[in-house]
C-alpha cells in the first residue's frame, strides 16, 4: 500500500540558511499535517491543511511557512534556520479534516541538522 | 496543561510475555479519538491502534489491544506475546478539538530475550 512520502530523508544546513521539506500524502488523502520532533521529545504539531487551505496552526515559528498544492502535496519552508530547528520533521496525512474519524499516517520523516 | 500523560518513561518485558503501557488523557470534549503509535529507533511513526470515544468495545489489532476506561480517562495499550521487534518508543495521542493530534511523552519499551 502507498504511504506518505517525504523528501529529503536527511538535510544538513547552516545557520541562517533556508530549507524546503516536501511531503506527498497517501492518494485520496485530503489532509496533511506537519509535526516537529526534537531529540528525545514527543512530536509537536506545526500546521495542517485540508483541501489546500490551512486548517489548524500549532507552534509553528513565523520563520516557517507551508502550503498544500493542487496535487495535494505539501511543502514546509524554513528560513533563517537556527540550531534549535534541528529535529525530525514528520508529515502525516488522513482522509478527512477531522483526525478522530481516521488515523493519521506518518511519513518516515526528514531529519534536519542545522550546524 | 498536559493532555496526554504516559507515566512510564521506560519498561522492560520478557520476550513472549504481555505488557501494558499506560496512558491517561484529559479532555472536556465528548467526541475524541485516542491513538497509539510505535516509533522504532529508525525514526518512523507507525500507527498501531485507534479508539473512538463513542466506541463501546475495546479496539484490537492483532497482538495489540486498547484497554479503554472512559470514566477513568485511560487508554492503555496491551501488547500480547512480546517480540524482540516490539522494542521501540510508544506514543499515546489524542484528537479532540481541531485536526491535530496531541502526543504524550512516550514510553520506551525494551523486550528482553
Coordinates of N, CA, C and O in Angstrom, one line a residue, chain A residues 8-109:
Chain A
X8 N 13.7 15.6 1.5 CA 14.7 14.5 1.6 C 14.6 13.8 2.9 O 13.9 14.2 3.8
X9 N 15.3 12.7 3.0 CA 15.3 11.9 4.3 C 16.2 12.6 5.3 O 15.9 12.6 6.5
X10 N 17.3 13.2 4.8 CA 18.3 13.9 5.6 C 18.6 15.2 5.0 O 18.7 15.3 3.7
X11 N 18.8 16.2 5.8 CA 19.2 17.5 5.3 C 20.1 18.2 6.3 O 19.8 18.2 7.5
X12 N 21.2 18.7 5.8 CA 22.2 19.4 6.7 C 22.2 20.8 6.1 O 22.5 21.1 4.9
X13 N 22.0 21.8 7.0 CA 22.0 23.2 6.6 C 22.8 24.0 7.7 O 23.0 23.5 8.8
X14 N 23.3 25.2 7.3 CA 24.0 26.0 8.2 C 23.0 27.1 8.7 O 21.9 27.3 8.1
X15 N 23.4 27.6 9.9 CA 22.5 28.7 10.5 C 22.3 29.8 9.4 O 23.1 30.1 8.6
X16 N 21.1 30.3 9.5 CA 20.6 31.4 8.7 C 20.3 31.0 7.2 O 19.8 31.8 6.4
X17 N 20.5 29.7 6.9 CA 20.1 29.2 5.6 C 18.6 28.9 5.6 O 17.9 29.0 6.6
X18 N 18.1 28.5 4.4 CA 16.7 28.1 4.2 C 16.7 26.7 3.9 O 17.6 26.1 3.3
X19 N 15.5 26.1 4.1 CA 15.3 24.6 3.8 C 13.9 24.5 3.4 O 12.9 25.2 3.8
X20 N 13.7 23.5 2.4 CA 12.3 23.2 2.0 C 12.1 21.7 2.1 O 12.9 20.9 1.5
X21 N 11.1 21.3 2.8 CA 10.8 19.9 3.0 C 9.5 19.6 2.2 O 8.6 20.4 2.2
X22 N 9.5 18.4 1.6 CA 8.4 18.1 0.7 C 7.6 16.9 1.3 O 8.2 16.0 1.9
X23 N 6.3 16.8 1.0 CA 5.5 15.7 1.5 C 4.5 15.4 0.5 O 3.8 16.2 -0.1
X24 N 4.4 14.1 0.2 CA 3.4 13.6 -0.8 C 2.5 12.6 0.0 O 2.9 11.6 0.4
X25 N 1.2 13.0 0.2 CA 0.3 12.2 1.0 C -0.1 11.0 0.3 O 0.1 10.8 -0.9
X26 N -0.8 10.1 1.1 CA -1.3 8.9 0.6 C -2.4 9.3 -0.5 O -3.2 10.2 -0.2
X27 N -2.5 8.6 -1.6 CA -3.5 9.0 -2.6 C -4.9 9.0 -2.0 O -5.3 8.2 -1.2
X28 N -5.7 10.0 -2.3 CA -7.1 10.3 -1.9 C -7.1 10.8 -0.4 O -8.2 11.0 0.1
X29 N -6.0 11.0 0.2 CA -6.0 11.7 1.5 C -6.0 13.2 1.2 O -5.2 13.7 0.4
X30 N -6.9 13.9 1.8 CA -7.0 15.3 1.5 C -6.5 16.2 2.6 O -6.6 17.5 2.5
X31 N -6.0 15.7 3.7 CA -5.5 16.5 4.8 C -4.0 16.1 5.1 O -3.7 15.0 5.1
X32 N -3.2 17.2 5.2 CA -1.8 17.0 5.5 C -1.5 17.7 6.8 O -2.0 18.8 7.1
X33 N -0.6 17.1 7.6 CA -0.2 17.7 8.9 C 1.3 17.7 8.9 O 2.0 16.8 8.4
X34 N 1.9 18.7 9.6 CA 3.3 18.8 9.8 C 3.6 18.8 11.3 O 3.0 19.5 12.0
X35 N 4.6 17.9 11.7 CA 5.0 17.8 13.1 C 6.5 18.0 13.2 O 7.2 17.6 12.2
X36 N 7.0 18.5 14.3 CA 8.4 18.6 14.6 C 8.7 17.8 15.8 O 8.0 17.9 16.9
X37 N 9.7 16.9 15.8 CA 10.1 16.1 16.9 C 11.5 16.4 17.3 O 12.5 15.9 16.5
X38 N 11.8 17.1 18.3 CA 13.1 17.4 18.8 C 13.7 16.1 19.4 O 13.0 15.2 19.8
X39 N 15.0 16.1 19.6 CA 15.7 14.9 20.2 C 15.1 14.5 21.6 O 15.0 15.4 22.5
X40 N 14.6 13.3 21.7 CA 14.1 12.8 23.0 C 12.7 13.4 23.4 O 12.3 13.3 24.5
X41 N 12.1 14.0 22.4 CA 10.8 14.7 22.7 C 9.7 14.0 21.9 O 9.9 13.2 21.0
X42 N 8.4 14.3 22.3 CA 7.3 13.9 21.5 C 7.0 14.8 20.3 O 7.5 16.0 20.4
X43 N 6.4 14.3 19.3 CA 6.1 15.2 18.2 C 5.2 16.4 18.5 O 4.2 16.2 19.3
X44 N 5.5 17.6 18.0 CA 4.8 18.8 18.3 C 4.1 19.2 17.0 O 4.8 19.3 15.9
X45 N 2.8 19.5 17.0 CA 2.1 19.9 15.8 C 2.5 21.3 15.4 O 2.6 22.2 16.2
X46 N 2.7 21.4 14.1 CA 3.1 22.7 13.5 C 1.9 23.3 12.8 O 1.5 24.4 13.1
X47 N 1.4 22.6 11.8 CA 0.3 23.2 10.9 C -0.3 22.1 10.1 O 0.3 21.0 9.9
X48 N -1.6 22.3 9.7 CA -2.3 21.3 8.9 C -3.0 22.0 7.7 O -3.4 23.2 7.8
X49 N -3.3 21.2 6.7 CA -4.1 21.7 5.5 C -5.1 20.7 5.2 O -4.9 19.5 5.2
X50 N -6.3 21.3 4.8 CA -7.4 20.5 4.3 C -7.8 21.1 3.0 O -8.1 22.3 2.9
X51 N -7.8 20.3 2.0 CA -8.2 20.7 0.7 C -7.5 22.0 0.3 O -8.1 23.0 -0.2
X52 N -6.2 22.0 0.5 CA -5.3 23.1 0.1 C -5.5 24.4 0.9 O -4.8 25.4 0.6
X53 N -6.3 24.3 2.0 CA -6.5 25.5 2.8 C -5.9 25.2 4.2 O -6.1 24.1 4.7
X54 N -5.3 26.1 4.8 CA -4.8 25.9 6.2 C -5.9 25.7 7.1 O -6.9 26.4 7.1
X55 N -5.9 24.6 7.9 CA -7.0 24.3 8.7 C -6.7 24.4 10.2 O -7.6 24.8 11.0
X56 N -5.5 24.2 10.6 CA -5.1 24.4 12.0 C -3.6 24.9 12.1 O -2.8 24.5 11.2
X57 N -3.3 25.6 13.1 CA -2.0 26.1 13.3 C -1.5 25.8 14.7 O -2.3 26.1 15.6
X58 N -0.4 25.2 14.8 CA 0.2 24.9 16.1 C 1.3 25.8 16.4 O 1.3 27.0 16.2
X59 N 2.4 25.2 17.0 CA 3.5 26.0 17.4 C 4.5 26.2 16.3 O 5.7 25.9 16.4
X60 N 4.1 26.7 15.2 CA 5.0 26.9 14.0 C 5.6 28.3 14.1 O 4.9 29.3 14.3
X61 N 6.9 28.4 14.1 CA 7.6 29.7 14.1 C 7.2 30.6 12.9 O 6.9 30.1 11.9
X62 N 7.3 31.9 13.1 CA 7.0 32.8 12.0 C 8.0 32.6 10.8 O 7.7 33.0 9.7
X63 N 9.2 32.1 11.1 CA 10.2 31.9 10.1 C 9.8 30.7 9.2 O 10.4 30.5 8.1
X64 N 8.8 29.9 9.6 CA 8.4 28.8 8.8 C 7.1 29.1 8.1 O 6.2 29.8 8.6
X65 N 6.9 28.6 6.9 CA 5.6 28.7 6.2 C 5.4 27.4 5.5 O 6.3 26.6 5.3
X66 N 4.2 27.1 5.2 CA 3.8 25.9 4.5 C 2.6 26.1 3.6 O 1.9 27.1 3.7
X67 N 2.5 25.2 2.6 CA 1.3 25.3 1.7 C 1.1 23.9 1.2 O 1.9 23.0 1.2
X68 N -0.2 23.7 0.7 CA -0.6 22.5 0.1 C -1.0 22.9 -1.4 O -1.7 23.8 -1.6
X69 N -0.5 22.1 -2.3 CA -0.6 22.4 -3.7 C -1.8 21.7 -4.3 O -2.5 20.8 -3.6
X70 N -2.1 22.0 -5.6 CA -3.3 21.4 -6.2 C -3.3 19.9 -6.3 O -4.3 19.2 -6.4
X71 N -2.1 19.3 -6.3 CA -1.9 17.9 -6.4 C -1.9 17.3 -5.0 O -1.6 16.1 -4.8
X72 N -2.2 18.1 -4.0 CA -2.2 17.7 -2.5 C -0.9 17.5 -1.9 O -0.8 17.3 -0.6
X73 N 0.2 17.6 -2.6 CA 1.5 17.6 -1.9 C 1.7 18.9 -1.1 O 1.1 19.9 -1.5
X74 N 2.5 18.8 -0.1 CA 2.7 20.0 0.7 C 4.2 20.2 0.9 O 5.1 19.3 0.7
X75 N 4.6 21.5 1.1 CA 5.9 21.9 1.3 C 6.0 22.7 2.6 O 5.2 23.6 2.8
X76 N 7.0 22.5 3.4 CA 7.3 23.3 4.6 C 8.6 24.0 4.3 O 9.6 23.5 4.0
X77 N 8.5 25.3 4.3 CA 9.6 26.2 4.0 C 10.1 26.8 5.3 O 9.3 27.4 6.1
X78 N 11.4 26.7 5.5 CA 12.0 27.1 6.8 C 13.1 28.1 6.5 O 14.0 27.8 5.7
X79 N 13.0 29.3 7.0 CA 14.1 30.3 6.7 C 14.8 30.7 8.0 O 14.4 30.4 9.1
X80 N 15.9 31.4 7.8 CA 16.8 31.9 8.9 C 16.9 30.8 9.9 O 16.7 30.9 11.1
X81 N 17.4 29.6 9.5 CA 17.5 28.4 10.3 C 18.3 28.7 11.6 O 19.4 29.4 11.5
X82 N 17.9 28.1 12.7 CA 18.6 28.2 13.9 C 19.0 26.8 14.4 O 18.4 25.8 13.9
X83 N 20.0 26.8 15.3 CA 20.4 25.5 15.8 C 19.3 24.7 16.4 O 19.2 23.4 16.2
X84 N 18.4 25.4 17.0 CA 17.2 24.7 17.7 C 16.2 24.1 16.7 O 15.3 23.4 17.1
X85 N 16.4 24.4 15.4 CA 15.5 23.8 14.4 C 15.9 22.4 14.1 O 15.1 21.7 13.4
X86 N 17.0 22.0 14.6 CA 17.5 20.6 14.3 C 16.5 19.6 14.9 O 16.2 19.7 16.1
X87 N 15.9 18.8 14.1 CA 14.8 17.9 14.6 C 14.4 17.0 13.5 O 14.9 17.1 12.3
X88 N 13.5 16.1 13.8 CA 12.9 15.2 12.8 C 11.5 15.8 12.5 O 10.7 16.1 13.4
X89 N 11.3 16.1 11.2 CA 10.1 16.7 10.8 C 9.2 15.6 10.1 O 9.7 15.0 9.1
X90 N 8.0 15.5 10.6 CA 7.1 14.5 10.1 C 6.0 15.2 9.3 O 5.5 16.2 9.7
X91 N 5.6 14.5 8.2 CA 4.4 14.9 7.5 C 3.5 13.7 7.8 O 3.9 12.5 7.8
X92 N 2.2 14.0 7.9 CA 1.2 12.9 8.1 C 0.0 13.3 7.2 O -0.2 14.5 6.8
X93 N -0.8 12.3 6.8 CA -2.0 12.6 6.0 C -3.1 11.7 6.5 O -2.9 10.7 7.2
X94 N -4.3 12.2 6.3 CA -5.5 11.5 6.6 C -6.6 11.7 5.6 O -6.5 12.6 4.7
X95 N -7.7 11.0 5.7 CA -8.8 11.1 4.7 C -9.8 12.2 4.9 O -10.6 12.4 4.1
X96 N -9.7 12.8 6.1 CA -10.7 13.8 6.3 C -10.0 14.9 7.2 O -8.9 14.7 7.7
X97 N -10.7 16.0 7.4 CA -10.1 17.0 8.2 C -10.3 16.9 9.7 O -10.0 17.7 10.4
X98 N -10.9 15.8 10.0 CA -11.1 15.6 11.5 C -10.4 14.3 11.8 O -10.8 13.2 11.5
X99 N -9.4 14.4 12.6 CA -8.4 13.3 12.8 C -9.1 12.1 13.5 O -8.7 11.0 13.3
X100 N -10.1 12.4 14.3 CA -10.6 11.3 15.1 C -11.5 10.4 14.3 O -11.9 9.3 14.7
X101 N -11.8 10.8 13.0 CA -12.5 9.9 12.2 C -11.7 9.0 11.4 O -12.1 8.1 10.7
X102 N -10.4 9.3 11.3 CA -9.5 8.5 10.6 C -8.1 8.7 11.2 O -7.7 9.8 11.6
X103 N -7.3 7.6 11.2 CA -5.9 7.8 11.8 C -5.0 8.6 10.9 O -5.2 8.7 9.7
X104 N -4.1 9.3 11.5 CA -3.0 9.9 10.7 C -2.0 8.9 10.4 O -1.5 8.1 11.2
X105 N -1.6 8.9 9.1 CA -0.5 8.1 8.6 C 0.7 8.9 8.4 O 0.7 9.9 7.7
X106 N 1.8 8.6 9.1 CA 3.0 9.4 9.0 C 4.0 8.9 8.0 O 4.1 7.7 7.7
X107 N 4.7 9.9 7.4 CA 5.9 9.5 6.6 C 7.1 9.2 7.4 O 7.0 9.2 8.7
X108 N 8.2 8.8 6.8 CA 9.4 8.4 7.5 C 10.1 9.6 8.1 O 11.1 9.4 8.9
X109 N 9.7 10.8 7.8 CA 10.4 12.0 8.4 C 11.6 12.5 7.6 O 12.2 11.8 6.8

